Structure formats: structure tokens, C-alpha cells
XYZ file of C-alpha atoms in Angstrom:
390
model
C 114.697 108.836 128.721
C 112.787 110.750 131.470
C 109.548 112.108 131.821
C 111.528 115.522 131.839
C 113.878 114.803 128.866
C 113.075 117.712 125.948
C 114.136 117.305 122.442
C 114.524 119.828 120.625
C 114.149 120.241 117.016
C 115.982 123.056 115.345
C 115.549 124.061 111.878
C 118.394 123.246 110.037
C 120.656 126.562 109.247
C 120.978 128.047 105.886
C 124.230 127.455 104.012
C 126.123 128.572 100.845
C 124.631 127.017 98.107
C 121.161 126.306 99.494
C 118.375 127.383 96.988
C 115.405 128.953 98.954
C 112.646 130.377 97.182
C 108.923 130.178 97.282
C 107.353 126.989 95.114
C 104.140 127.598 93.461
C 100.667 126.140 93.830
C 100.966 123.989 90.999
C 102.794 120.882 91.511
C 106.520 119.691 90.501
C 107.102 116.278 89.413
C 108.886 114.553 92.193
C 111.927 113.571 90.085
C 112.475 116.998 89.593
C 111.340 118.550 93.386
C 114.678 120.106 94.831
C 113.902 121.100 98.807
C 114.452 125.073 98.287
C 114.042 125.951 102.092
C 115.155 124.300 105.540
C 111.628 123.599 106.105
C 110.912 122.253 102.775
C 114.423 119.852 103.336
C 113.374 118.770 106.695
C 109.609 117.629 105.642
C 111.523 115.633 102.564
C 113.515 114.233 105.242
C 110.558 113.330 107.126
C 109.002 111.702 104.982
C 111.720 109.577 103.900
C 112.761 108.255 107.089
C 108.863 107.766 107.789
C 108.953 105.808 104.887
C 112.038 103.465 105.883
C 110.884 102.586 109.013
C 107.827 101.311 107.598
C 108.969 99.304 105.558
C 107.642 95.688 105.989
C 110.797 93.626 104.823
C 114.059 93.653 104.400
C 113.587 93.365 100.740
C 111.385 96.626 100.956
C 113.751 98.445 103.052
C 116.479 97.970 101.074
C 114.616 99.506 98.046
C 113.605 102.158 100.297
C 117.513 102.821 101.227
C 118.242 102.902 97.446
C 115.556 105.477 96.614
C 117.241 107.489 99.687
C 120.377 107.182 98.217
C 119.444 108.339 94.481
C 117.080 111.438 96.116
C 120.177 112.695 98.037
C 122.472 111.956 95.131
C 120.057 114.742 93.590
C 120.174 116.979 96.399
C 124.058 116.716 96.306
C 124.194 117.736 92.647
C 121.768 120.704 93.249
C 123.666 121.691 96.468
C 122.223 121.315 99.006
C 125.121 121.106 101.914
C 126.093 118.066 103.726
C 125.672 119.419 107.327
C 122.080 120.569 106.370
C 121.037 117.107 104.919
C 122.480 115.557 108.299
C 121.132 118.086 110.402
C 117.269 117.245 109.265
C 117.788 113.680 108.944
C 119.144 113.646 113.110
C 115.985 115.932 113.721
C 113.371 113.639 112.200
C 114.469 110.886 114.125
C 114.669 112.818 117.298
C 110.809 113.557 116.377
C 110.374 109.778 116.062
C 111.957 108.822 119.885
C 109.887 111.878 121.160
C 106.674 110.519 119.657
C 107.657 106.935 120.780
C 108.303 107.428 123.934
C 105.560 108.006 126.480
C 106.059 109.805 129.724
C 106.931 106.142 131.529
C 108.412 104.124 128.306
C 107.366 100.571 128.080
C 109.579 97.900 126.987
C 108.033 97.864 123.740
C 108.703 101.947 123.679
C 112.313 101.292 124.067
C 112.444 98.433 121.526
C 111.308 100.920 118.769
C 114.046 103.512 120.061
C 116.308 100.755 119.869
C 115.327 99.962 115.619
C 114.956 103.549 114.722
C 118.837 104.043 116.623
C 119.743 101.518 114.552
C 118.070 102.781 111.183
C 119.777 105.937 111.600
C 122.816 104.833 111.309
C 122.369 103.047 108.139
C 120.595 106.260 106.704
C 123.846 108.284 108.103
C 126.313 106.025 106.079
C 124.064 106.022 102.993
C 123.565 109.941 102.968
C 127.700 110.661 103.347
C 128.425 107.554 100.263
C 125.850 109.751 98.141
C 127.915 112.716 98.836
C 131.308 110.847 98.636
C 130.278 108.891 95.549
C 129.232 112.747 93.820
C 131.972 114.552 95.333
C 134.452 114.646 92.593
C 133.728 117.897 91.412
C 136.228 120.753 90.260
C 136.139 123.535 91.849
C 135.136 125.453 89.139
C 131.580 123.152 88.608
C 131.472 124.159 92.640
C 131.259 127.639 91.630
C 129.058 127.458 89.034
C 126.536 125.432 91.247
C 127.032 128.192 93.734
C 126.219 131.414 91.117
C 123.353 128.807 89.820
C 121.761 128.235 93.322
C 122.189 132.238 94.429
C 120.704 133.403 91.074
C 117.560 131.274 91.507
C 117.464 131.468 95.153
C 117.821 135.940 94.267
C 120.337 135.772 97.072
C 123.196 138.095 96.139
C 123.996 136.728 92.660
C 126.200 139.616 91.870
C 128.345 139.020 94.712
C 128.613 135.658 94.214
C 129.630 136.156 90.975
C 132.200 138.309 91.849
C 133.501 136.358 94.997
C 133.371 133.171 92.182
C 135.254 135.220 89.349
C 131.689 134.107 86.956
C 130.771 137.138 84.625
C 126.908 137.492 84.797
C 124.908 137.479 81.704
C 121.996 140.216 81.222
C 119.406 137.299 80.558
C 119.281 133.391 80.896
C 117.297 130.568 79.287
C 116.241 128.658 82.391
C 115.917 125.138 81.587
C 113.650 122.496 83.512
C 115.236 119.624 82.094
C 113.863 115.939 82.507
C 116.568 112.953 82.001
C 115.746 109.403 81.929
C 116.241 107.152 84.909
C 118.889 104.772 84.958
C 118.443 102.019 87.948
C 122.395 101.573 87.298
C 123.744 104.867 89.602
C 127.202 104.468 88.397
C 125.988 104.404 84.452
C 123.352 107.308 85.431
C 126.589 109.729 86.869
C 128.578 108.493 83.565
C 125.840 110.133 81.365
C 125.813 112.917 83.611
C 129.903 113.509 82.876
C 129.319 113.443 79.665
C 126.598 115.808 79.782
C 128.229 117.928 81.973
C 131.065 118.226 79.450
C 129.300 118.711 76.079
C 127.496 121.930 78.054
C 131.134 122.644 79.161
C 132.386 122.519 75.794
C 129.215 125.131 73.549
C 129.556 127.451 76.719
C 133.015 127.408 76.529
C 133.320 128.113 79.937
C 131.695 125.547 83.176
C 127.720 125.651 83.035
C 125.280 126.883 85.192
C 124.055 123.329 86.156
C 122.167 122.277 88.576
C 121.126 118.624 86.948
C 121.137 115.352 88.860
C 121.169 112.149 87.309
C 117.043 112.721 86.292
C 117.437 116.110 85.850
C 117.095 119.142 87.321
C 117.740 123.396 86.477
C 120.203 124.448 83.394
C 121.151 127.952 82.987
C 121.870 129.152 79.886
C 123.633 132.619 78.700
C 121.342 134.573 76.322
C 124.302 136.233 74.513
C 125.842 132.539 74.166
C 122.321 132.110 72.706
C 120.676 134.149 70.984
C 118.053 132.569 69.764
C 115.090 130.039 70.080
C 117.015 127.640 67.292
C 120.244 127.601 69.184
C 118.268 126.714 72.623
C 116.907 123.455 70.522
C 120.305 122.714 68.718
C 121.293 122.412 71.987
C 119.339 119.665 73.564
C 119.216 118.237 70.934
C 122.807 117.830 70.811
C 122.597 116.620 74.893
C 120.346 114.018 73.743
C 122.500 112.315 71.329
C 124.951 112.581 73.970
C 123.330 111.344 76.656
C 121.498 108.343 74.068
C 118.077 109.619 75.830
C 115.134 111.561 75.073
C 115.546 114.296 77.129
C 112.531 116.322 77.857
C 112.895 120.086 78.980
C 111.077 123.338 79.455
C 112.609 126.678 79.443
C 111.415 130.226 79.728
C 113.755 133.151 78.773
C 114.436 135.600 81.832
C 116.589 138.810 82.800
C 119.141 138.157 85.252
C 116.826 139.695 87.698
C 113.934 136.952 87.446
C 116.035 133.619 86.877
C 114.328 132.156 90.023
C 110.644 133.529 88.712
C 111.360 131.561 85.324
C 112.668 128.335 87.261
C 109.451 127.765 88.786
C 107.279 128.558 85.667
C 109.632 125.961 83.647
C 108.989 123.646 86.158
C 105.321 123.917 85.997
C 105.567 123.360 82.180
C 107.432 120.182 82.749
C 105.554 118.975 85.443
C 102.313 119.772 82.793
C 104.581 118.033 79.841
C 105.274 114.447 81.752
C 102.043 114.351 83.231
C 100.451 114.239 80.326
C 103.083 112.481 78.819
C 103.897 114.528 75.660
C 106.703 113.492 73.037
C 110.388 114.288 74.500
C 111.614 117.565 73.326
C 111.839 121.017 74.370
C 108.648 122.932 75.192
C 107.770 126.666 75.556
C 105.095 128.173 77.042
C 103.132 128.705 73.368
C 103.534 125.060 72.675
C 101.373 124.411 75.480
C 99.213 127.416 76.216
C 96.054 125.126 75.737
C 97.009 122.772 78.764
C 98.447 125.519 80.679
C 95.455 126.952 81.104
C 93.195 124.208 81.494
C 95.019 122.974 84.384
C 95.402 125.829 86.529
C 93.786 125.718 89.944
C 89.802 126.931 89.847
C 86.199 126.281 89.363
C 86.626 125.627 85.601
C 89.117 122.624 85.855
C 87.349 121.285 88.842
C 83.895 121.552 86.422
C 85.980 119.994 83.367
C 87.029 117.225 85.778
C 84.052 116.376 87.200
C 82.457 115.683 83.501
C 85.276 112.599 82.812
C 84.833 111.309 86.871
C 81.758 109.126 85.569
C 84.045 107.332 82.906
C 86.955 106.790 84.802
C 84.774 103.509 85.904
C 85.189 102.428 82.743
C 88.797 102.743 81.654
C 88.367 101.626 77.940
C 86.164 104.416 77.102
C 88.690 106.744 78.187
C 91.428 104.837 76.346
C 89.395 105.093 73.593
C 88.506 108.772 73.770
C 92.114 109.649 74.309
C 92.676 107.036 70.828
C 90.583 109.027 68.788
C 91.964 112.415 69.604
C 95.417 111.156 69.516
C 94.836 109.560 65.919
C 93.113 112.934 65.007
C 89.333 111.311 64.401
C 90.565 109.112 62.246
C 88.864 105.834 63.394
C 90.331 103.458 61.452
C 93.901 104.548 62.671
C 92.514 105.004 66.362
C 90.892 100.880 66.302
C 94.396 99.897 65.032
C 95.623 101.131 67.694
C 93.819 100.092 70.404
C 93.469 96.638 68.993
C 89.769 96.794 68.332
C 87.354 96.524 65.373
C 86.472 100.379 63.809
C 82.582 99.858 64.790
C 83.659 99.523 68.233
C 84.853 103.145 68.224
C 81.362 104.305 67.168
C 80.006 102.334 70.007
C 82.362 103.615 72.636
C 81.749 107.358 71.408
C 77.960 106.710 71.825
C 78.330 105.211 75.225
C 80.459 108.167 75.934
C 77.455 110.232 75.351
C 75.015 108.155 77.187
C 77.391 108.431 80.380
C 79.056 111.823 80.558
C 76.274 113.747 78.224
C 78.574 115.440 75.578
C 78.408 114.170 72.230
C 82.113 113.616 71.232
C 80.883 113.503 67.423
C 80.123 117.670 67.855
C 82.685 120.283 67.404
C 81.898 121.918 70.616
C 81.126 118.455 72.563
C 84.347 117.040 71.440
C 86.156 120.323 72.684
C 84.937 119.864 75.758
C 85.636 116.448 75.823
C 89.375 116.335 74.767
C 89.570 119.420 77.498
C 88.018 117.550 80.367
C 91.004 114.775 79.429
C 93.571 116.704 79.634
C 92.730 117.831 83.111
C 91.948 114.091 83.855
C 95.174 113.396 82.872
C 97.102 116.184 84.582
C 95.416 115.219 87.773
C 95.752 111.287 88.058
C 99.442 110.850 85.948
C 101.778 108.835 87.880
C 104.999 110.695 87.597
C 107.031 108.186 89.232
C 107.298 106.568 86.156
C 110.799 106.791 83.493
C 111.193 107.308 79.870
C 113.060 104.677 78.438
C 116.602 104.819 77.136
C 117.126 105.057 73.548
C 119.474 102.310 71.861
């Protein structure tokens, strides 16, 4: 390659099917983040292929290639096009040779061209068997992914479901739904079938669905629906089918503002496994406390610097989160945690020797079980996975 040799790095092209939308501030658990824009798909790409070729082992890469393979398995389900996928994985390693290569390449230079040539070829195979592996659907689920993608995307949902023959409901329950990981791909798509036809079945008609194997966005008819009981009959119903603890989110929007109501159930789910609530379904007045105390500004930021000082001393926060969790109740909290019931009292008043706030006061504890949940919310690892239920 030449001192004169340009390459150039297109953005790749929007297709049928592609969700874009704005995201919000607030962040979505990773499991969960579909790319909704070519820019967003190409900096996923990015960062994946970064990822592979630094990986340190063969052993490492090849857990790197399988986490490829289960994120595009995801994107395939949500649909995202083929060509598109392909498109930003061929530009971000034409970013890599470009940044590799200096004006006069040095054997070394040429070398890495050499391994990253190589690399993306194996990422080429493994993105088109995650598409051949998930490409058994009807074409009816096709259409439904398609009227699911344009009404959260806003892009022409009524002519798509005209062009798709899919009769559009006034209003939707739009479900953020969170599904168990199963390291087994070809057990994780089995649940997923038989998901996909229990929804099939109480619609009475192919669902809305954009889920993955994890999860992902459900759509559900309000008149199919009608009320708040039939929503949790529902997933209820999934999770005996699926023999998981599903965890979802859903907010209730007109046809108009399905996409608006995708990204606020997201943010409740994202809130929801962060701070690692019981598996169910949540609405937005089941958690109106934590919604608000983690929303970007000066009072989180204030709530978050008064736990910093104990996070050097994880057991007191174990313990503070004990106590609240066992609802004061010390005796209940020590069991527990394994611990004698004086050592609660002494925790408590080291808590107040470090952070200031008396957690045996009304308004101290307040404060204190609010500055947790912020604590919480911010540090949560959500790369983490319910387990399966027997």
C-alpha cells in the first residue's frame, strides 16, 4: 500500500428493517443494546473487532469470536440486515490497515495487515453462520420484525403495515424484556421457538417481536390486552415456558409513540438489573423511587459522593444494603450475612463515623438507603446472567 493509497470509510446504508432512533442519556444494559443507527452499528462493530485483535491467546480469542457470534445472533433477530453488518465490519478493518500502515510500511506494518487480513475472514464466516444458523424464519415472523422495527424506528409504520398485510393497533404495550443467558446457543434459540410460539398462539396472529436469545423489544396489542392483569398473565405464562425468570419492563403507548416508550422501558430495565431487583414485570410506579434517584444531575452525583468513602470498605456496604433488605430487622439481616447481631450495631456506628449520617435516624437512613441505590445503579456489572430455573 502506497503513500497515496486512500481508504475510504463509508457509512453503512440504511436498509428495510433497520431500527434508527435516538437513545437516551441514560444507559441500556448491554445485553439488551440493539445498534439503532449506521453510526451506532459501525462503533459496535468497532469495538468488537478492536476487541478480537487484542486478544492475547488463542483461548481468549476464541471466547471473543463466541461473544461475536451471540451479539450478531441478536442483531439478526432484531433485524438488522446482513449487508449492513458486513458493510461495518469491512470498514473497521479498513480503519485498522489505515492506522497500521505508515506512509513507508515497515515489515512489522505489513505483518499486522497480514493478522488483521486474516482475522477478518474468520469474523466474515462467523457473522454469515449467525445469520444462517437464525435464518429459518417464516415469512410472516419477517414481517412482523419489519412492522416492529418501522414502528419503533417511526419510519412509515402505516405503510409498512399495509405493504406487510399487519392491521395496526391504536396502542401497544412495549415490552423491554430481559431473558436469561444460555452459554448453549442451540438450547438458547430452542427457548426462543418456544417463546416465539406461545406469543404466536395468545395473539393469535405472529408477534411483534423483536427478542434475541437474552431478550430484546415485545410489542403487544392493547385491544388484545386490555389490561395491566393480562400484560402480567402473560409473562408469566412466557416464563413457565421458557423455565426462566424473565424480567421485563413495559410502558403503554399510542401507536404514534411506540419508539418513545421503547426507550423509557429500556431505561426501567436497565434501572431493574442494575440494581438487581426480583424477576418480574415492572412499571414505571413500581419504581418511581429509583427512577428518580438515578437520573443524571447534581443530586445523584451529591447522593453518590456520600457512599464513595465506604466503598473502601465493602462489608459495611454489604451490611447496609442487609439491613434495608431485611427491613431493620437485625437479627434477620446477621443471618444473612453470616455474622453475629452485635456486629450490625457496630457496622451501623462505623457507618456513621465514616460517611456522617446516622443510619439509626429516619431521615439519616433515607438518605442512606438513597445514596445506595445510586451506588448501585452506577457500579452494577450488567454482564452478569440470571440463572435458569429447574
Amino acid at each position: 500500500m502506497s503513500e497515496s493509497t486512500v481508504v475510504t470509510v463509508h457509512a453503512a446504508p440504511r436498509s428495510e428493517g433497520m431500527v434508527i432512533r435516538p437513545r437516551p442519556g441514560v444507559p441500556v444494559p448491554a445485553r439488551h443494546r440493539t445498534p439503532r443507527s449506521p453510526v451506532a452499528l459501525q462503533a459496535s462493530v468497532s469495538q468488537l473487532c478492536s476487541d478480537l485483535a487484542a486478544a492475547a491467546s488463542p483461548r481468549e480469542t476464541e471466547q471473543r469470536m463466541n461473544r461475536l457470534r451471540d451479539t450478531v445472533e441478536r442483531w439478526a433477530r432484531a433485524g438488522i440486515p446482513l449487508d449492513a453488518v458486513h458493510h461495518a465490519v469491512h470498514d473497521a478493518f479498513a480503519e485498522r490497515l489505515c492506522a497500521a500502515l505508515p506512509a513507508q510500511p515497515a515489515t512489522s506494518a505489513l505483518g499486522r495487515a497480514a493478522a488483521d487480513l486474516e482475522l477478518l475472514g474468520r469474523v466474515t464466516r462467523v457473522v454469515s453462520g449467525a445469520y444462517v444458523a437464525d435464518g429459518s424464519d417464516s415469512d410472516g415472523q419477517r414481517d412482523a420484525r419489519a412492522l416492529a422495527a418501522a414502528l419503533i424506528d417511526g419510519a412509515r409504520p402505516a405503510a409498512v403495515a399495509r405493504e406487510r398485510g399487519i392491521p395496526l393497533d391504536a396502542a401497544y404495550h412495549v415490552l423491554s424484556v430481559d431473558i436469561p443467558h444460555q452459554h448453549d446457543r442451540r438450547a438458547g434459540r430452542a427457548r426462543l421457538r418456544l417463546l416465539h410460539r406461545a406469543l404466536a398462539k395468545r395473539c393469535a396472529a405472529e408477534p411483534l417481536s423483536l427478542l434475541g436469545p437474552d431478550g430484546g423489544t415485545l410489542l403487544l396489542p392493547a385491544s388484545l390486552f386490555p389490561t395491566a392483569a393480562a400484560v402480567d398473565d402473560l409473562i408469566a405464562e412466557l416464563a413457565t415456558v421458557a423455565g426462566a425468570a424473565l424480567t421485563a419492563a413495559v410502558v403503554e403507548a399510542p401507536v404514534a409513540e411506540v419508539g418513545a416508550g421503547a426507550d423509557r422501558a429500556d431505561e426501567l430495565l436497565d434501572i431493574v438489573l442494575r440494581l438487581d431487583l426480583p424477576a418480574r414485570l415492572y412499571r414505571l410506579q413500581d419504581i418511581a423511587l429509583e427512577y428518580q434517584l438515578t437520573r443524571p444531575g447534581p443530586a445523584r452525583e451529591r447522593l453518590a459522593a456520600l457512599i464513595d468513602p465506604l466503598t473502601a470498605h465493602p462489608e459495611l456496604v454489604e451490611t447496609l444494603a442487609g439491613y434495608l433488605r431485611h427491613n431493620l430487622n437485625r437479627r434477620r439481616a446477621a443471618e444473612d450475612l453470616h455474622i453475629h447481631p452485635n456486629t450490625i450495631d457496630y457496622r451501623l456506628k462505623r457507618i456513621l463515623s465514616i460517611t456522617g449520617v446516622d443510619p439509626n435516624d429516619v431521615s439519616g437512613l433515607w438518605l442512606l438507603a438513597s445514596a445506595l441505590i445510586v451506588h448501585r445503579f452506577r457500579s452494577e456489572n450488567l454482564t452478569r446472567s440470571r440463572s435458569v430455573l429447574p
